[in-house]
């Protein structure tokens, strides 16, 4: 896979992955990394789940996935706590969904190393209003993004995440949310980043992987890390043919696979639409 290398190696320009830190090793990974997945109760209520890192490990990244939501339940928040001990996720119904469903919280855990990991959370400048769409940005000045998150509240089941993406140079996390139809209640949006320094490691952001632009109901992307890398973060978005946030679909999965080699982002239509839309995703990988 072609890369842009930034750091102790020469700068090579190509149309694919961005790498920050030391040159990529032939075979290496985040030693001691584990994935903790914790499900919530299964019922028809809005709910949360929490994945806790074991022992002396810390959170490198967090994820969430909805099971059984049928496109009527979405991920409202992925929040690493300030101490990097656990990740809390929230799922919310779009309206009064009668079915039972579950949300699973995920935490990528590993030894703290010398990365100086810490959480940055920044609210939108228009919080407390009903302005839509709106964005929020969590920067990592002088550092890089290891992973991202977000929090929406209160939503009344009428405000959805349309984007959670690290920038191409891993300098900040950008999130965007959109209202469903004519929701007039004030709401809040925060962007969250886990920031740190590569130290002797290498952090790579994959090139975006996208689905087709059409009106197919469910869309999934699975960007993968190169051999020798561990997935620690991700990005995902949905938009229409004009590149704008799409209100007729919800993101219900930002998840890691069990081997921490790839991530999955899934969006589902929350109703029936003939409009074209697509899902895009990226993965942040650490050696």
Tab-separated table of N, CA, C and O in Angstrom, residues 159-233:
chain	number	residue	atom	x	y	z
A	159	UNK	N	-31.803	13.667	16.045
A	159	UNK	CA	-30.521	14.229	15.610
A	159	UNK	C	-29.530	13.091	15.473
A	159	UNK	O	-29.386	12.271	16.383
A	160	UNK	N	-28.834	13.051	14.334
A	160	UNK	CA	-27.969	11.920	14.024
A	160	UNK	C	-26.554	12.381	13.687
A	160	UNK	O	-26.344	13.458	13.122
A	161	UNK	N	-25.586	11.521	13.983
A	161	UNK	CA	-24.212	11.756	13.536
A	161	UNK	C	-24.118	11.449	12.045
A	161	UNK	O	-24.535	10.384	11.593
A	162	UNK	N	-23.584	12.397	11.292
A	162	UNK	CA	-23.358	12.191	9.864
A	162	UNK	C	-21.889	11.950	9.558
A	162	UNK	O	-21.558	11.380	8.514
A	163	UNK	N	-21.003	12.364	10.480
A	163	UNK	CA	-19.565	12.216	10.224
A	163	UNK	C	-18.788	12.191	11.526
A	163	UNK	O	-19.051	12.979	12.440
A	164	UNK	N	-17.843	11.270	11.636
A	164	UNK	CA	-16.777	11.307	12.621
A	164	UNK	C	-15.519	10.902	11.881
A	164	UNK	O	-15.359	9.745	11.505
A	165	UNK	N	-14.619	11.864	11.652
A	165	UNK	CA	-13.455	11.604	10.823
A	165	UNK	C	-12.214	12.290	11.378
A	165	UNK	O	-12.272	13.468	11.742
A	166	UNK	N	-11.066	11.588	11.425
A	166	UNK	CA	-9.798	12.283	11.650
A	166	UNK	C	-9.386	12.985	10.361
A	166	UNK	O	-9.701	12.521	9.256
A	167	UNK	N	-8.728	14.126	10.496
A	167	UNK	CA	-8.214	14.803	9.312
A	167	UNK	C	-7.066	13.990	8.710
A	167	UNK	O	-6.477	13.128	9.367
A	168	UNK	N	-6.743	14.285	7.456
A	168	UNK	CA	-5.750	13.485	6.733
A	168	UNK	C	-4.387	13.498	7.410
A	168	UNK	O	-3.640	12.519	7.331
A	169	UNK	N	-4.032	14.604	8.081
A	169	UNK	CA	-2.732	14.672	8.764
A	169	UNK	C	-2.833	14.286	10.237
A	169	UNK	O	-1.881	14.493	11.003
A	170	UNK	N	-3.988	13.733	10.657
A	170	UNK	CA	-4.207	13.280	12.030
A	170	UNK	C	-4.003	14.395	13.053
A	170	UNK	O	-3.547	14.156	14.165
A	171	UNK	N	-4.407	15.621	12.676
A	171	UNK	CA	-4.244	16.749	13.594
A	171	UNK	C	-5.485	17.035	14.420
A	171	UNK	O	-5.409	17.721	15.443
A	172	UNK	N	-6.649	16.519	14.005
A	172	UNK	CA	-7.867	16.729	14.777
A	172	UNK	C	-8.953	15.746	14.334
A	172	UNK	O	-8.844	15.112	13.276
A	173	UNK	N	-9.993	15.641	15.166
A	173	UNK	CA	-11.185	14.862	14.843
A	173	UNK	C	-12.311	15.833	14.503
A	173	UNK	O	-12.560	16.790	15.251
A	174	UNK	N	-12.994	15.578	13.395
A	174	UNK	CA	-14.111	16.408	12.973
A	174	UNK	C	-15.400	15.586	13.042
A	174	UNK	O	-15.442	14.464	12.543
A	175	UNK	N	-16.433	16.146	13.640
A	175	UNK	CA	-17.731	15.478	13.678
A	175	UNK	C	-18.793	16.435	13.153
A	175	UNK	O	-18.674	17.660	13.288
A	176	UNK	N	-19.829	15.848	12.551
A	176	UNK	CA	-20.964	16.629	12.064
A	176	UNK	C	-22.249	15.895	12.417
A	176	UNK	O	-22.302	14.660	12.372
A	177	UNK	N	-23.276	16.647	12.769
A	177	UNK	CA	-24.575	16.068	13.074
A	177	UNK	C	-25.656	16.830	12.329
A	177	UNK	O	-25.517	18.022	12.036
A	178	UNK	N	-26.753	16.128	12.038
A	178	UNK	CA	-27.863	16.722	11.295
A	178	UNK	C	-29.182	16.377	11.979
A	178	UNK	O	-29.326	15.318	12.591
A	179	UNK	N	-30.151	17.299	11.851
A	179	UNK	CA	-31.483	17.062	12.378
A	179	UNK	C	-32.332	16.301	11.368
A	179	UNK	O	-32.161	16.438	10.153
A	180	UNK	N	-33.264	15.529	11.901
A	180	UNK	CA	-34.239	14.816	11.082
A	180	UNK	C	-35.482	15.692	10.944
A	180	UNK	O	-36.191	15.929	11.921
A	181	UNK	N	-35.729	16.208	9.730
A	181	UNK	CA	-36.907	17.026	9.444
A	181	UNK	C	-36.886	18.316	10.272
A	181	UNK	O	-35.876	18.980	10.332
A	182	UNK	N	-37.979	18.642	10.954
A	182	UNK	CA	-38.107	19.964	11.574
A	182	UNK	C	-38.009	19.888	13.093
A	182	UNK	O	-38.915	20.293	13.815
A	183	UNK	N	-36.914	19.371	13.582
A	183	UNK	CA	-36.678	19.275	15.026
A	183	UNK	C	-36.255	20.653	15.529
A	183	UNK	O	-35.303	21.249	15.022
A	184	UNK	N	-36.943	21.199	16.526
A	184	UNK	CA	-36.690	22.578	16.960
A	184	UNK	C	-36.162	22.682	18.391
A	184	UNK	O	-35.977	23.783	18.895
A	185	UNK	N	-35.907	21.564	19.044
A	185	UNK	CA	-35.387	21.580	20.415
A	185	UNK	C	-33.879	21.828	20.405
A	185	UNK	O	-33.156	21.228	19.612
A	186	UNK	N	-33.360	22.717	21.264
A	186	UNK	CA	-31.904	22.911	21.326
A	186	UNK	C	-31.176	21.620	21.680
A	186	UNK	O	-31.665	20.828	22.491
A	187	UNK	N	-29.991	21.411	21.088
A	187	UNK	CA	-29.212	20.208	21.344
A	187	UNK	C	-27.732	20.533	21.296
A	187	UNK	O	-27.331	21.635	20.881
A	188	UNK	N	-26.917	19.571	21.720
A	188	UNK	CA	-25.476	19.785	21.859
A	188	UNK	C	-24.692	18.690	21.145
A	188	UNK	O	-25.141	17.545	21.055
A	189	UNK	N	-23.516	19.061	20.656
A	189	UNK	CA	-22.610	18.137	19.976
A	189	UNK	C	-21.186	18.401	20.439
A	189	UNK	O	-20.745	19.557	20.465
A	190	UNK	N	-20.464	17.346	20.801
A	190	UNK	CA	-19.043	17.463	21.145
A	190	UNK	C	-18.216	16.505	20.307
A	190	UNK	O	-18.636	15.367	20.059
A	191	UNK	N	-17.058	16.986	19.863
A	191	UNK	CA	-16.060	16.133	19.218
A	191	UNK	C	-15.043	15.702	20.257
A	191	UNK	O	-14.671	16.486	21.140
A	192	UNK	N	-14.596	14.450	20.153
A	192	UNK	CA	-13.656	13.894	21.130
A	192	UNK	C	-12.477	13.277	20.402
A	192	UNK	O	-12.650	12.597	19.379
A	193	UNK	N	-11.277	13.530	20.907
A	193	UNK	CA	-10.067	12.921	20.360
A	193	UNK	C	-9.212	12.371	21.489
A	193	UNK	O	-9.119	12.985	22.557
A	194	UNK	N	-8.620	11.199	21.266
A	194	UNK	CA	-7.520	10.733	22.106
A	194	UNK	C	-6.244	11.142	21.392
A	194	UNK	O	-5.968	10.696	20.270
A	195	UNK	N	-5.491	12.038	22.026
A	195	UNK	CA	-4.282	12.604	21.430
A	195	UNK	C	-3.035	12.030	22.098
A	195	UNK	O	-3.073	11.624	23.263
A	196	UNK	N	-1.928	12.033	21.365
A	196	UNK	CA	-0.658	11.576	21.916
A	196	UNK	C	0.448	11.754	20.902
A	196	UNK	O	0.266	12.355	19.838
A	197	UNK	N	1.624	11.218	21.247
A	197	UNK	CA	2.789	11.299	20.367
A	197	UNK	C	3.174	9.889	19.923
A	197	UNK	O	3.039	8.937	20.693
A	198	UNK	N	3.629	9.733	18.681
A	198	UNK	CA	3.990	8.389	18.208
A	198	UNK	C	5.140	7.749	18.958
A	198	UNK	O	5.233	6.532	19.035
A	199	UNK	N	6.065	8.579	19.537
A	199	UNK	CA	7.270	8.055	20.169
A	199	UNK	C	8.037	7.225	19.133
A	199	UNK	O	8.328	7.722	18.047
A	200	UNK	N	8.334	5.974	19.393
A	200	UNK	CA	9.043	5.136	18.415
A	200	UNK	C	8.083	4.324	17.559
A	200	UNK	O	8.513	3.484	16.769
A	201	UNK	N	6.786	4.561	17.716
A	201	UNK	CA	5.791	3.817	16.954
A	201	UNK	C	5.463	4.529	15.649
A	201	UNK	O	5.895	5.653	15.397
A	202	UNK	N	4.659	3.877	14.844
A	202	UNK	CA	4.174	4.440	13.593
A	202	UNK	C	2.656	4.430	13.620
A	202	UNK	O	2.042	3.421	13.951
A	203	UNK	N	2.047	5.564	13.289
A	203	UNK	CA	0.600	5.665	13.190
A	203	UNK	C	0.244	5.899	11.732
A	203	UNK	O	0.801	6.783	11.074
A	204	UNK	N	-0.678	5.106	11.220
A	204	UNK	CA	-1.063	5.190	9.811
A	204	UNK	C	-2.564	5.412	9.700
A	204	UNK	O	-3.357	4.746	10.370
A	205	UNK	N	-2.956	6.364	8.859
A	205	UNK	CA	-4.361	6.578	8.530
A	205	UNK	C	-4.600	6.051	7.120
A	205	UNK	O	-3.945	6.476	6.171
A	206	UNK	N	-5.535	5.138	6.984
A	206	UNK	CA	-5.796	4.533	5.679
A	206	UNK	C	-6.445	5.533	4.737
A	206	UNK	O	-7.056	6.522	5.153
A	207	UNK	N	-6.334	5.263	3.453
A	207	UNK	CA	-7.116	5.993	2.471
A	207	UNK	C	-8.589	5.657	2.683
A	207	UNK	O	-8.928	4.559	3.126
A	208	UNK	N	-9.517	6.591	2.382
A	208	UNK	CA	-10.942	6.309	2.585
A	208	UNK	C	-11.429	5.145	1.719
A	208	UNK	O	-11.018	4.993	0.574
A	209	UNK	N	-12.288	4.327	2.303
A	209	UNK	CA	-12.972	3.263	1.580
A	209	UNK	C	-14.440	3.667	1.494
A	209	UNK	O	-15.036	4.070	2.501
A	210	UNK	N	-15.043	3.580	0.319
A	210	UNK	CA	-16.416	4.044	0.158
A	210	UNK	C	-17.273	3.000	-0.531
A	210	UNK	O	-16.789	2.162	-1.297
A	211	UNK	N	-18.567	3.054	-0.253
A	211	UNK	CA	-19.534	2.228	-0.954
A	211	UNK	C	-19.942	2.934	-2.238
A	211	UNK	O	-19.548	4.074	-2.505
A	212	UNK	N	-20.771	2.270	-3.010
A	212	UNK	CA	-21.356	2.909	-4.181
A	212	UNK	C	-22.334	3.994	-3.741
A	212	UNK	O	-22.889	3.953	-2.639
A	213	UNK	N	-22.533	4.976	-4.602
A	213	UNK	CA	-23.520	6.026	-4.361
A	213	UNK	C	-24.831	5.594	-5.006
A	213	UNK	O	-25.001	5.675	-6.222
A	214	UNK	N	-25.755	5.088	-4.183
A	214	UNK	CA	-27.038	4.622	-4.693
A	214	UNK	C	-28.045	4.628	-3.551
A	214	UNK	O	-27.763	5.138	-2.465
A	215	UNK	N	-29.240	4.065	-3.768
A	215	UNK	CA	-30.282	4.074	-2.744
A	215	UNK	C	-30.457	2.716	-2.064
A	215	UNK	O	-31.494	2.448	-1.463
A	216	UNK	N	-29.428	1.858	-2.147
A	216	UNK	CA	-29.474	0.577	-1.442
A	216	UNK	C	-29.569	0.821	0.060
A	216	UNK	O	-28.894	1.692	0.604
A	217	UNK	N	-30.388	0.031	0.745
A	217	UNK	CA	-30.737	0.348	2.126
A	217	UNK	C	-29.574	0.279	3.114
A	217	UNK	O	-29.417	1.161	3.942
A	218	UNK	N	-28.749	-0.764	3.099
A	218	UNK	CA	-27.669	-0.901	4.066
A	218	UNK	C	-26.324	-0.790	3.364
A	218	UNK	O	-26.121	-1.377	2.300
A	219	UNK	N	-25.399	-0.078	3.980
A	219	UNK	CA	-24.083	0.101	3.371
A	219	UNK	C	-22.999	-0.073	4.428
A	219	UNK	O	-23.077	0.538	5.506
A	220	UNK	N	-21.986	-0.882	4.108
A	220	UNK	CA	-20.904	-1.189	5.037
A	220	UNK	C	-19.559	-1.032	4.351
A	220	UNK	O	-19.392	-1.423	3.198
A	221	UNK	N	-18.601	-0.463	5.072
A	221	UNK	CA	-17.214	-0.406	4.613
A	221	UNK	C	-16.332	-1.020	5.692
A	221	UNK	O	-16.635	-0.931	6.886
A	222	UNK	N	-15.217	-1.648	5.269
A	222	UNK	CA	-14.309	-2.310	6.210
A	222	UNK	C	-12.855	-1.992	5.852
A	222	UNK	O	-12.124	-2.848	5.353
A	223	UNK	N	-12.408	-0.764	6.116
A	223	UNK	CA	-10.997	-0.456	5.880
A	223	UNK	C	-10.100	-1.280	6.806
A	223	UNK	O	-10.435	-1.500	7.979
A	224	UNK	N	-8.961	-1.736	6.274
A	224	UNK	CA	-8.087	-2.647	7.023
A	224	UNK	C	-6.687	-2.066	7.178
A	224	UNK	O	-6.217	-1.273	6.351
A	225	UNK	N	-6.019	-2.497	8.247
A	225	UNK	CA	-4.624	-2.143	8.475
A	225	UNK	C	-3.704	-3.065	7.680
A	225	UNK	O	-4.058	-4.213	7.385
A	226	UNK	N	-2.525	-2.570	7.350
A	226	UNK	CA	-1.499	-3.415	6.759
A	226	UNK	C	-1.013	-4.434	7.781
A	226	UNK	O	-1.140	-4.221	8.995
A	227	UNK	N	-0.446	-5.559	7.332
A	227	UNK	CA	0.156	-6.511	8.273
A	227	UNK	C	1.171	-5.818	9.176
A	227	UNK	O	1.943	-4.969	8.733
A	228	UNK	N	1.168	-6.190	10.449
A	228	UNK	CA	2.098	-5.580	11.391
A	228	UNK	C	1.544	-4.360	12.093
A	228	UNK	O	2.244	-3.741	12.886
A	229	UNK	N	0.289	-3.997	11.812
A	229	UNK	CA	-0.350	-2.858	12.466
A	229	UNK	C	-1.591	-3.321	13.217
A	229	UNK	O	-2.231	-4.303	12.852
A	230	UNK	N	-1.942	-2.558	14.270
A	230	UNK	CA	-3.135	-2.807	15.064
A	230	UNK	C	-4.107	-1.648	14.880
A	230	UNK	O	-3.714	-0.480	14.983
A	231	UNK	N	-5.374	-1.944	14.617
A	231	UNK	CA	-6.365	-0.881	14.486
A	231	UNK	C	-6.685	-0.302	15.857
A	231	UNK	O	-6.984	-1.029	16.797
A	232	UNK	N	-6.624	1.033	15.966
A	232	UNK	CA	-6.881	1.694	17.242
A	232	UNK	C	-7.969	2.766	17.130
A	232	UNK	O	-8.480	3.240	18.142
A	233	UNK	N	-8.299	3.174	15.915
A	233	UNK	CA	-9.299	4.216	15.733
A	233	UNK	C	-9.908	4.114	14.357
A	233	UNK	O	-9.488	3.313	13.517
